[in-house]
Structures are given as C-alpha cells and as structure tokens.
Short mmCIF file of C-alpha atoms in Angstrom, two decimals:
data_model
loop_
_atom_site.label_atom_id
_atom_site.label_comp_id
_atom_site.label_asym_id
_atom_site.label_seq_id
_atom_site.Cartn_x
_atom_site.Cartn_y
_atom_site.Cartn_z
CA MET A 1 106.68 96.17 95.87
CA THR A 2 103.99 93.59 96.54
CA LYS A 3 100.51 94.52 97.53
CA GLN A 4 101.08 92.98 100.95
CA ALA A 5 104.18 95.10 101.58
CA ARG A 6 102.65 98.38 100.35
CA LEU A 7 102.15 100.97 103.07
CA PRO A 8 98.52 101.86 103.82
CA ALA A 9 97.60 105.31 102.53
CA GLY A 10 96.27 106.25 105.95
CA LEU A 11 99.66 105.52 107.49
CA ILE A 12 101.31 107.92 105.03
CA ALA A 13 98.74 110.56 106.05
CA LEU A 14 99.70 110.10 109.71
CA THR A 15 103.37 110.40 108.75
CA LEU A 16 102.64 113.72 107.04
CA GLY A 17 100.94 114.90 110.22
CA SER A 18 103.91 113.87 112.36
CA PHE A 19 106.25 115.67 109.94
CA GLY A 20 104.29 118.91 110.31
CA ILE A 21 104.14 118.63 114.09
CA GLY A 22 107.86 117.84 114.19
CA LEU A 23 108.61 120.94 112.13
CA THR A 24 106.68 123.07 114.60
CA GLU A 25 108.77 121.69 117.46
CA PHE A 26 112.22 121.98 115.85
CA VAL A 27 111.97 124.91 113.43
CA ILE A 28 111.86 127.60 116.10
CA ALA A 29 115.48 126.95 117.13
CA GLY A 30 116.77 128.45 113.90
CA LEU A 31 114.36 131.41 114.06
CA LEU A 32 114.84 132.69 117.61
CA PRO A 33 117.09 135.65 116.68
CA GLN A 34 114.61 136.84 114.02
CA VAL A 35 111.59 136.30 116.26
CA SER A 36 113.30 138.10 119.13
CA VAL A 37 113.96 141.17 116.97
CA GLY A 38 110.61 141.01 115.17
CA LEU A 39 108.57 140.89 118.38
CA GLY A 40 110.87 143.21 120.34
CA VAL A 41 111.63 140.78 123.18
CA SER A 42 114.84 139.50 124.75
CA GLU A 43 116.49 136.27 123.66
CA ALA A 44 115.59 134.77 127.05
CA ALA A 45 111.91 135.59 126.49
CA ALA A 46 112.09 134.18 122.98
CA GLY A 47 113.53 131.00 124.48
CA TRP A 48 110.20 130.43 126.23
CA LEU A 49 108.72 129.73 122.80
CA ILE A 50 110.73 126.48 123.02
CA SER A 51 110.40 125.61 126.71
CA GLY A 52 106.75 126.68 126.82
CA TYR A 53 106.05 124.36 123.90
CA ALA A 54 107.77 121.43 125.64
CA LEU A 55 105.85 121.96 128.90
CA SER A 56 102.57 122.18 126.99
CA VAL A 57 103.37 118.91 125.21
CA ALA A 58 103.96 117.12 128.51
CA VAL A 59 100.72 118.41 130.06
CA GLY A 60 98.59 118.27 126.92
CA ALA A 61 99.50 114.66 126.18
CA ILE A 62 97.73 113.55 129.36
CA VAL A 63 94.93 116.10 129.65
CA VAL A 64 93.77 116.09 126.03
CA THR A 65 93.95 112.30 125.70
CA ALA A 66 91.99 111.81 128.94
CA ALA A 67 89.36 114.33 127.82
CA THR A 68 88.87 112.67 124.42
CA GLY A 69 89.20 109.05 125.55
CA THR A 70 85.57 108.10 124.88
CA LEU A 71 85.47 109.66 121.39
CA PRO A 72 86.19 107.85 118.11
CA ARG A 73 89.87 108.17 117.32
CA LYS A 74 89.73 109.33 113.72
CA PRO A 75 87.64 112.45 114.46
CA VAL A 76 89.92 113.15 117.44
CA LEU A 77 92.98 113.01 115.16
CA VAL A 78 91.32 115.38 112.71
CA GLY A 79 90.49 117.74 115.57
CA LEU A 80 94.06 117.58 116.89
CA VAL A 81 95.49 118.51 113.50
CA ALA A 82 92.97 121.35 113.28
CA LEU A 83 94.32 122.57 116.65
CA PHE A 84 97.83 122.33 115.22
CA VAL A 85 96.80 124.43 112.21
CA ALA A 86 95.16 127.04 114.45
CA GLY A 87 98.25 127.32 116.65
CA ASN A 88 100.61 127.84 113.74
CA LEU A 89 98.22 130.31 112.14
CA LEU A 90 98.27 132.32 115.38
CA SER A 91 102.07 132.27 115.30
CA ALA A 92 102.13 133.40 111.66
CA VAL A 93 99.89 136.44 112.29
CA ALA A 94 101.02 137.20 115.85
CA SER A 95 100.94 140.93 116.54
CA GLY A 96 103.02 140.56 119.68
CA TYR A 97 104.82 138.16 121.99
CA PRO A 98 101.77 137.03 124.04
CA MET A 99 99.91 136.01 120.89
CA MET A 100 103.00 134.21 119.58
CA LEU A 101 103.39 132.28 122.84
CA LEU A 102 99.68 131.43 122.79
CA GLY A 103 100.08 130.05 119.27
CA ARG A 104 102.97 127.86 120.43
CA VAL A 105 100.96 126.56 123.39
CA VAL A 106 97.89 125.81 121.24
CA ALA A 107 100.01 123.93 118.68
CA ALA A 108 101.75 121.99 121.46
CA LEU A 109 98.49 120.77 122.98
CA CYS A 110 97.96 118.47 120.02
CA HIS A 111 101.50 117.07 119.98
CA GLY A 112 101.46 114.35 122.64
CA SER A 113 97.92 113.17 121.95
CA PHE A 114 98.52 113.03 118.21
CA PHE A 115 101.51 110.74 118.62
CA GLY A 116 99.84 108.72 121.36
CA ILE A 117 96.49 108.17 119.63
CA GLY A 118 98.08 108.15 116.17
CA SER A 119 100.39 105.28 117.14
CA LEU A 120 97.37 103.19 118.15
CA VAL A 121 95.61 103.99 114.87
CA ALA A 122 98.78 103.26 112.89
CA ARG A 123 99.21 99.79 114.34
CA ARG A 124 95.58 98.94 113.58
CA MET A 125 96.25 99.46 109.87
CA VAL A 126 98.61 96.49 109.70
CA PRO A 127 98.72 92.91 111.00
CA PRO A 128 99.79 92.64 114.67
CA GLU A 129 103.21 91.26 113.75
CA ARG A 130 104.01 94.55 111.96
CA ALA A 131 102.81 96.87 114.74
CA SER A 132 106.19 98.35 115.70
CA ARG A 133 107.09 98.94 112.04
CA ALA A 134 103.83 100.83 111.53
CA VAL A 135 104.61 103.04 114.53
CA ALA A 136 108.14 103.58 113.17
CA VAL A 137 106.75 104.70 109.80
CA MET A 138 104.51 107.23 111.51
CA PHE A 139 107.42 108.53 113.62
CA ALA A 140 109.57 108.76 110.48
CA GLY A 141 107.84 112.10 109.87
CA LEU A 142 109.10 113.35 113.24
CA THR A 143 112.66 112.17 112.59
CA LEU A 144 112.70 113.74 109.12
CA ALA A 145 111.47 116.98 110.66
CA ASN A 146 114.40 116.81 113.06
CA VAL A 147 116.78 116.61 110.09
CA LEU A 148 115.05 119.26 108.00
CA GLY A 149 113.35 121.49 110.58
CA VAL A 150 116.14 123.87 111.55
CA PRO A 151 117.61 124.32 108.04
CA PHE A 152 114.07 124.63 106.59
CA GLY A 153 113.15 127.34 109.06
CA ALA A 154 116.43 129.16 108.58
CA LEU A 155 116.15 129.09 104.77
CA VAL A 156 112.52 130.24 104.57
CA GLY A 157 112.98 132.73 107.39
CA GLU A 158 116.08 134.28 105.83
CA ARG A 159 114.46 134.63 102.41
CA TRP A 160 110.90 135.65 103.30
CA GLY A 161 110.90 136.33 107.05
CA TRP A 162 110.10 134.17 110.07
CA ARG A 163 106.34 134.53 109.61
CA ALA A 164 106.61 132.79 106.23
CA THR A 165 107.96 129.70 108.00
CA PHE A 166 104.84 129.43 110.12
CA TRP A 167 102.63 130.06 107.09
CA ALA A 168 104.40 127.17 105.36
CA ILE A 169 103.87 124.87 108.37
CA THR A 170 100.20 125.93 108.46
CA VAL A 171 99.83 124.82 104.83
CA ILE A 172 101.49 121.48 105.65
CA GLY A 173 99.03 121.13 108.53
CA VAL A 174 96.06 121.74 106.24
CA LEU A 175 97.37 119.11 103.81
CA ALA A 176 97.81 116.63 106.67
CA LEU A 177 94.29 117.36 107.94
CA VAL A 178 92.78 116.68 104.52
CA ALA A 179 94.88 113.54 104.07
CA ILE A 180 93.92 112.11 107.48
CA ALA A 181 90.24 112.91 106.96
CA ALA A 182 90.28 111.25 103.53
CA LEU A 183 92.67 108.32 103.98
CA VAL A 184 92.65 107.13 107.60
CA PRO A 185 89.92 104.49 107.88
CA GLY A 186 87.17 104.84 110.48
CA TRP A 187 86.45 102.12 113.02
CA ALA A 188 84.07 100.44 110.59
CA GLY A 189 86.76 100.26 107.88
CA ALA A 190 88.02 97.03 106.38
CA VAL A 191 91.41 97.32 108.05
CA GLU A 192 89.94 97.48 111.53
CA ARG A 193 87.70 94.50 110.81
CA ALA A 194 90.72 92.55 109.63
CA HIS A 195 92.78 93.35 112.75
CA PRO A 196 90.21 94.05 115.47
CA SER A 197 92.49 93.43 118.45
CA ALA A 198 95.45 95.55 117.42
CA GLY A 199 95.74 98.63 119.59
CA SER A 200 92.13 98.70 120.73
CA GLY A 201 91.29 99.07 124.38
CA PRO A 202 88.94 100.59 126.93
CA SER A 203 88.34 104.29 126.46
CA GLY A 204 86.57 105.44 129.64
CA LEU A 205 88.75 107.48 132.00
CA ARG A 206 88.38 105.00 134.88
CA ALA A 207 89.27 102.07 132.63
CA GLN A 208 92.26 103.96 131.23
CA LEU A 209 93.53 104.82 134.70
CA HIS A 210 93.07 101.18 135.72
CA ALA A 211 95.68 100.22 133.15
CA PHE A 212 98.30 102.09 135.18
CA ARG A 213 98.06 99.47 137.91
CA SER A 214 100.44 97.42 135.77
CA TRP A 215 104.08 97.36 136.91
CA GLN A 216 105.12 96.78 133.32
CA VAL A 217 103.49 100.05 132.26
CA TRP A 218 105.38 102.01 134.90
CA LEU A 219 108.69 100.26 134.24
CA THR A 220 108.37 100.96 130.52
CA LEU A 221 107.54 104.62 131.15
CA ALA A 222 110.54 104.89 133.50
CA ALA A 223 112.84 103.33 130.91
CA THR A 224 111.49 105.75 128.30
CA ALA A 225 112.09 108.81 130.49
CA LEU A 226 115.59 107.73 131.55
CA GLY A 227 116.70 106.56 128.10
CA TYR A 228 115.35 109.55 126.20
CA GLY A 229 116.61 111.88 128.95
CA GLY A 230 120.11 110.47 128.61
CA MET A 231 120.18 111.10 124.88
CA PHE A 232 118.61 114.56 125.06
CA GLY A 233 120.75 115.63 128.00
CA ALA A 234 123.82 115.03 125.88
CA PHE A 235 122.26 116.46 122.72
CA SER A 236 121.21 119.70 124.45
CA TYR A 237 124.84 120.76 124.76
CA ILE A 238 126.24 119.00 121.70
CA ALA A 239 127.03 122.27 119.88
CA TYR A 240 129.40 123.21 122.74
CA THR A 241 131.01 119.77 122.58
CA PHE A 242 131.54 120.10 118.82
CA THR A 243 133.02 123.59 118.93
CA LEU A 244 134.89 123.65 122.25
CA VAL A 245 136.09 120.04 122.47
CA SER A 246 136.08 118.51 118.97
CA GLY A 247 137.42 121.65 117.30
CA PHE A 248 134.67 122.22 114.73
CA SER A 249 133.63 125.71 113.71
CA ALA A 250 130.20 127.11 114.49
CA ALA A 251 129.34 126.79 110.79
CA ASP A 252 130.00 123.03 110.95
CA VAL A 253 127.31 122.45 113.57
CA ALA A 254 124.48 122.54 110.99
CA TRP A 255 125.76 119.60 108.92
CA LEU A 256 126.75 117.70 112.06
CA LEU A 257 123.14 117.97 113.21
CA VAL A 258 122.07 116.54 109.84
CA VAL A 259 124.37 113.56 110.54
CA TYR A 260 122.66 113.13 113.90
CA GLY A 261 119.21 113.42 112.30
CA THR A 262 120.11 110.83 109.68
CA GLY A 263 120.92 108.46 112.51
CA LEU A 264 117.50 109.17 114.01
CA VAL A 265 115.71 108.28 110.76
CA ILE A 266 117.63 105.03 110.23
CA GLY A 267 117.47 104.01 113.90
CA ASN A 268 113.71 104.58 114.07
CA LEU A 269 112.93 102.43 111.02
CA ALA A 270 115.46 99.70 111.87
CA GLY A 271 114.31 99.64 115.49
CA GLY A 272 110.68 99.23 114.47
CA ARG A 273 111.51 96.26 112.25
CA ALA A 274 113.68 94.65 114.93
CA ALA A 275 111.06 95.19 117.64
CA ASP A 276 108.53 93.20 115.63
CA LEU A 277 110.93 90.25 115.75
CA ASP A 278 112.00 90.48 119.42
CA ARG A 279 110.86 93.63 121.15
CA ASP A 280 112.45 93.35 124.58
CA ARG A 281 115.82 92.26 123.18
CA THR A 282 115.70 95.21 120.74
CA LEU A 283 115.03 97.64 123.59
CA ILE A 284 117.86 96.24 125.72
CA VAL A 285 120.32 96.28 122.81
CA SER A 286 119.36 99.84 121.80
CA LEU A 287 119.81 101.12 125.37
CA ALA A 288 123.12 99.28 125.77
CA GLY A 289 124.31 100.69 122.44
CA LEU A 290 123.28 104.20 123.47
CA ALA A 291 125.11 103.93 126.81
CA VAL A 292 128.30 102.70 125.10
CA THR A 293 128.02 105.47 122.49
CA LEU A 294 127.71 108.19 125.13
CA LEU A 295 130.66 106.84 127.14
CA ALA A 296 132.80 106.54 124.00
CA PHE A 297 131.78 110.04 122.92
CA GLY A 298 132.92 111.43 126.25
CA LEU A 299 136.29 109.72 125.91
CA LEU A 300 136.86 110.46 122.20
CA ALA A 301 135.15 113.84 121.75
CA ALA A 302 138.49 115.55 121.04
CA SER A 303 138.75 113.56 117.79
CA PRO A 304 136.71 115.19 114.98
CA VAL A 305 136.41 111.89 113.07
CA ALA A 306 135.21 110.03 116.15
CA ALA A 307 132.75 112.84 116.93
CA VAL A 308 131.11 112.50 113.51
CA VAL A 309 130.75 108.72 113.81
CA LEU A 310 129.51 108.88 117.39
CA VAL A 311 126.92 111.61 116.82
CA PHE A 312 125.45 109.42 114.07
CA LEU A 313 125.34 106.46 116.48
CA LEU A 314 123.81 108.73 119.12
CA GLY A 315 120.84 109.30 116.80
CA LEU A 316 120.77 105.66 115.65
CA PHE A 317 120.61 104.04 119.09
CA GLY A 318 118.74 106.97 120.63
CA PHE A 319 115.64 106.44 118.49
CA ALA A 320 115.88 102.71 117.80
CA GLY A 321 113.88 101.94 120.92
CA VAL A 322 111.06 104.45 120.39
CA PRO A 323 108.64 102.26 118.34
CA GLY A 324 109.14 99.29 120.65
CA MET A 325 108.63 101.36 123.81
CA ILE A 326 105.31 102.68 122.48
CA THR A 327 103.94 99.29 121.44
CA ARG A 328 105.19 97.75 124.70
CA VAL A 329 103.51 100.25 127.00
CA THR A 330 100.22 100.11 125.07
CA ASP A 331 100.23 96.30 124.99
CA TYR A 332 100.65 96.07 128.76
CA ALA A 333 98.02 98.81 129.18
CA ASN A 334 95.57 96.83 127.03
CA GLY A 335 95.65 99.41 124.25
CA VAL A 336 94.38 102.46 126.17
CA PRO A 337 95.23 105.77 124.49
CA LEU A 338 96.29 107.40 127.75
CA ALA A 339 99.23 105.01 128.08
CA ALA A 340 100.53 105.86 124.62
CA SER A 341 100.27 109.58 125.35
CA ALA A 342 101.89 109.05 128.76
CA ASN A 343 104.87 107.62 126.91
CA VAL A 344 105.22 110.92 125.02
CA SER A 345 104.96 112.82 128.32
CA ALA A 346 107.60 110.54 129.85
CA SER A 347 110.01 111.34 127.03
CA ASN A 348 109.48 115.09 127.58
CA VAL A 349 110.03 114.71 131.33
CA GLY A 350 113.22 112.85 130.44
CA ASN A 351 114.23 115.71 128.13
CA ALA A 352 113.90 118.20 130.97
CA LEU A 353 115.74 115.93 133.42
CA GLY A 354 118.61 115.24 131.03
CA ALA A 355 119.08 118.89 130.07
CA TRP A 356 118.99 119.91 133.75
CA LEU A 357 121.61 117.34 134.78
CA GLY A 358 123.82 118.24 131.84
CA GLY A 359 123.62 121.91 132.77
CA LEU A 360 124.48 121.12 136.40
CA ALA A 361 127.53 119.14 135.28
CA ILE A 362 128.80 122.04 133.16
CA SER A 363 128.11 124.57 135.92
CA ALA A 364 130.11 122.39 138.31
CA GLY A 365 133.15 122.92 136.09
CA LEU A 366 133.28 119.37 134.75
CA GLY A 367 133.65 120.50 131.14
CA TYR A 368 131.64 120.16 127.96
CA THR A 369 131.97 116.37 127.83
CA ALA A 370 130.23 116.09 131.21
CA PRO A 371 126.69 115.99 129.72
CA LEU A 372 127.75 112.92 127.74
CA TYR A 373 128.73 111.10 130.94
CA ALA A 374 125.60 112.31 132.74
CA GLY A 375 123.55 111.04 129.81
CA ALA A 376 125.32 107.68 129.93
CA ALA A 377 124.44 107.36 133.62
CA LEU A 378 120.75 107.98 132.87
CA VAL A 379 120.77 105.46 130.02
CA LEU A 380 122.48 102.83 132.20
CA ALA A 381 119.68 103.34 134.72
CA ALA A 382 117.17 102.87 131.89
CA LEU A 383 118.97 99.68 130.87
CA VAL A 384 118.67 98.29 134.40
CA VAL A 385 114.94 99.14 134.51
CA MET A 386 114.33 97.60 131.08
CA THR A 387 116.25 94.44 131.98
CA ILE A 388 114.21 94.00 135.16
CA SER A 389 111.00 94.59 133.20
CA ALA A 390 111.97 92.09 130.50
CA ARG A 391 112.86 89.43 133.07
CA ARG A 392 109.54 89.90 134.84
CA ALA A 393 107.79 89.49 131.50
CA SER A 394 109.76 86.35 130.52
CA ALA A 395 109.05 84.83 133.95
CA GLY A 396 105.33 85.35 133.33
CA LEU A 397 104.95 87.59 136.38
CA GLU A 398 102.77 90.01 134.44
CA PRO A 399 101.64 88.64 131.07
CA LYS A 400 100.06 90.93 128.47
#
C-alpha cells in the first residue's frame, strides 16, 4: 500500500471508538434474559435498557453537540469516550436496575455526538475528494459491531456472566480513549493545515442553528429518517419473518444476522467510495436498491434461498447511503457539528417510526411480511425526497 493510500492512524482510532460504541448499542440484545434474571426485573423492564438507550441517543446527539459546539473537537471526542467508559463501568458494577439503566443512559449520551463530531474530524484527516470514504472507515467500526455485537455478548455472557461483557466493553473504551488522545491530530496538526476547509464550520450555537435555514439540510435529514426507518422497520421483525415465513429455525437466526451484518460492512465501505465519485447518484441508487430489495423480500420471503440473498442486500443497500448522507448534510450546513449529529438523531427517529409502523402492520393482521412492505413505502418516500433534493442542487437553487 502506498503512503498516499495508507489510512491515517487517527482515523483508525476513531474506528475503534465507533466499534466500542456500536458494541454497547447491540450487545444488550443477546444479554436481556441474563440481565433480567440477574437484576430481578421483568423482560419488559429489561427491554427499556434498549429503548432507553435509543431515546438517549436521539436527545443526546442534539443537546451534547449544541453544548460543546464552541469547544475544540479533539478534547470533546476524548470527553465523549470518557463518558462512554463511565456509562459501561456503571453497567458492569450495577447493584440494581436503576443503576443499570443510568449506565445505559450515560453511555448513550456520547453516541450521537461522537459519530456527528467524529465524522467531521475524520473527513479533515484526508483530502476533500476522499471525505465520504473517511466517514465510511469510521463507521466501519459500527457495522462490525453490528456483526459481532450480539454473538460477542452472548459468548462472554454465557461463559463469565453478563457483567463481564460490560467490563470487556469498558476496556475497549479505555483503549479507544487512549488511541484518540494519542493519534487524532489537534487543530494545529499538519493534516488540518493541509486540508483547512474540510468539515470545518462555525461553532457558536446561533451560527449552527442558522445552518438549518437550508432546505437541503432538511431534505437530507428527511431522506435519512425515511430511508433508515424503512430498513430498520423491516429489520426489527426480521426474526419473525425468518422463522414464521421462510421456515428457518430459531437457531438459524444468529448466522442470518451475520449475513445481514456482512452486507452492512460491505455496503458502508462501497457506498463511501461511490459517494466520493458522485454523491447524489449514489444516494439515489442506494435508496432505489433498498426499496426494490424490500419489495422483493416481501414477495419471496417464503423461499429460504431468496431470504438469505435478500437479507444480505438489505444490509448492503441499507448502509450504502450512510457516509454520503453525513457528508451531504454537513456540506450544506457549512460543516457545523450540530448538523452531523442531527443526522444521527434523524436515523434514530426513523428507527422508531419504522418499528412502530411495522408493529402496526402486524397487529392489523397483515402477516410477518407486512413490515417489509411498510419499510419499502418509507424508502420510496425517501427516494422521492432525495430526488427532489438532488434536482434542486443540480439546478443551482441552493449551492453548497
């Protein structure tokens, strides 16, 4: 590998941080039965360790980023990872359910801001024409955590208990904190001098809020929420689709989720590379591919072979647009951190919307393929929004 193509060490440090944060988000799903018994609470109460985390991510992404907007970004990232470590440490030593929930909330507060601010820092480590690829590399940690999180938590939890899983994530967090502190360059570093315009923008709260006067910012956030909501709405009930429609056993679900996660990893990296070549076309193609995949999945879910192929494509197209959406919204917002974090919040709002609509469809007696069709409808709406946004941009109605 040439020196020019070598990944900056600081970018690898950010990827490690995103891997740890991703583990915190996904690992709990495989530990809920153990946590429920260990803390003496119902399964429904234990489920709040997931939903409470998601709500905290959506709120924290905006509040924490707004509160730290005037501070240098590297120290903020270090502080966010320290918050992540503290939250997981609380979970590891929790003496009861309230303390465990508090640990989840504390860890979640760093999530949205880390990915929002971290994506801006990541793109400043490379030339502007490689911005989306840099964001994709950082998010590779999150996609790998999606693949490994549940089996990792189940394996460690089964062998040494659920607390050991959170101790392990705490150690990963400490390693990420040290790596970011040592390897991510400060604003006076050589990388920032070489690429001074990449991802830098006003940091005052009023200036950051001013960026939201852009129609392109709002259209991109809407496309993010609808597109991500369509994928997650289908994914939320995918285990039921596999077992009750495709004919797989409950034991098969674990490796099928690995297939899905592999699609996420490949789609994220490929989408980042494609977005650097033609971002709006990449976003339109990824949304169109996701809509077609969801429709085909609904029609062919009874075929086990088709289900395997389509769940891979669900991950592939579902995450191919993520790097481009982040760089797009921050470009039209003139690089303000709040816009990048708002994109993370938008995806979590989409998650909630998609899961809610999928649940409504099942409750209405439409069957376990209904969330796939509901997801396709959301993604088609995202495609319309993205097409309108791209046409406005190409017509020069709102240049960056």
